[in-house]
Amino acid sequence: MTSSHTLFDFAALTARQRYKLLIGTVVPRPIALVTTVDEEGRVNAAPYSFFNCLSADPAIVALGVENKPDMAFKDTARNIRMTEEFTVNIVSDALVERMNVCAVPFPATVDELAQAGLTAVPGSQIKCPRIGEAPASLECRRYVTLELGRSREIILGQVVAAHIREDAVDPENHYVDQAAIDAIGRMGGHGYVRTRDYFDLRTMTAEDWDKAPPPVRTPVPAEA
């Protein structure tokens, strides 16, 4: 018996249709609660789930920031363009409601952190603050910005410092306790997921495989 798949030709779809398919299949996505400052030092905070770590040497993270409907830059993109700095704050389960407050499209003059009851802590290497309640924060300087058409920018940031809550990291071996971080991820639509369903799966060497191939589950049968 074979499985049945529906084909979607992306060239025949609208941007909204492509978006719905992508956010429903690329899951779960880590969430960056990004803090920036404008030229006058006003703090902005906004969550982004088009986010991930791409490299360790150099240490690079990526943000996908969509422009406003009129194609104007969002505050995050504009502030990074002007100051070339931003901080990625990891969202724990305990912060999810406050993160959602930061997603409200407030005017640029409104301090989202104040509205959400979150604490701005001065950065160590950059002027942009981190969020004191976040289990981990990554201070970044803009590395390069890729403009994708008129609607979106991919911003690569080089991590210059990390702040990790003391109970969530071993400073000697740099091991991060992911259970203590208790991060959440973004699903499709309005969905989120917790990261507490955790398991280890060691990557095998070729010698391991030759000695004793492990048992595997049978996936949905592929199409013939």
mmCIF file of C-alpha atoms in Angstrom, residues 3-10 21 223:
data_model
loop_
_atom_site.group_PDB
_atom_site.id
_atom_site.type_symbol
_atom_site.label_atom_id
_atom_site.label_comp_id
_atom_site.label_asym_id
_atom_site.label_seq_id
_atom_site.Cartn_x
_atom_site.Cartn_y
_atom_site.Cartn_z
ATOM 1 C CA SER A 3 0.603 6.800 0.635
ATOM 2 C CA SER A 4 -1.096 9.575 -1.297
ATOM 3 C CA HIS A 5 0.433 13.045 -1.561
ATOM 4 C CA THR A 6 -1.010 16.300 -2.877
ATOM 5 C CA LEU A 7 1.269 18.257 -5.192
ATOM 6 C CA PHE A 8 1.481 22.043 -4.859
ATOM 7 C CA ASP A 9 3.244 23.965 -7.612
ATOM 8 C CA PHE A 10 4.542 27.049 -5.800
ATOM 9 C CA LEU A 21 2.018 25.546 3.509
ATOM 10 C CA GLU A 223 4.552 6.291 -3.258
#
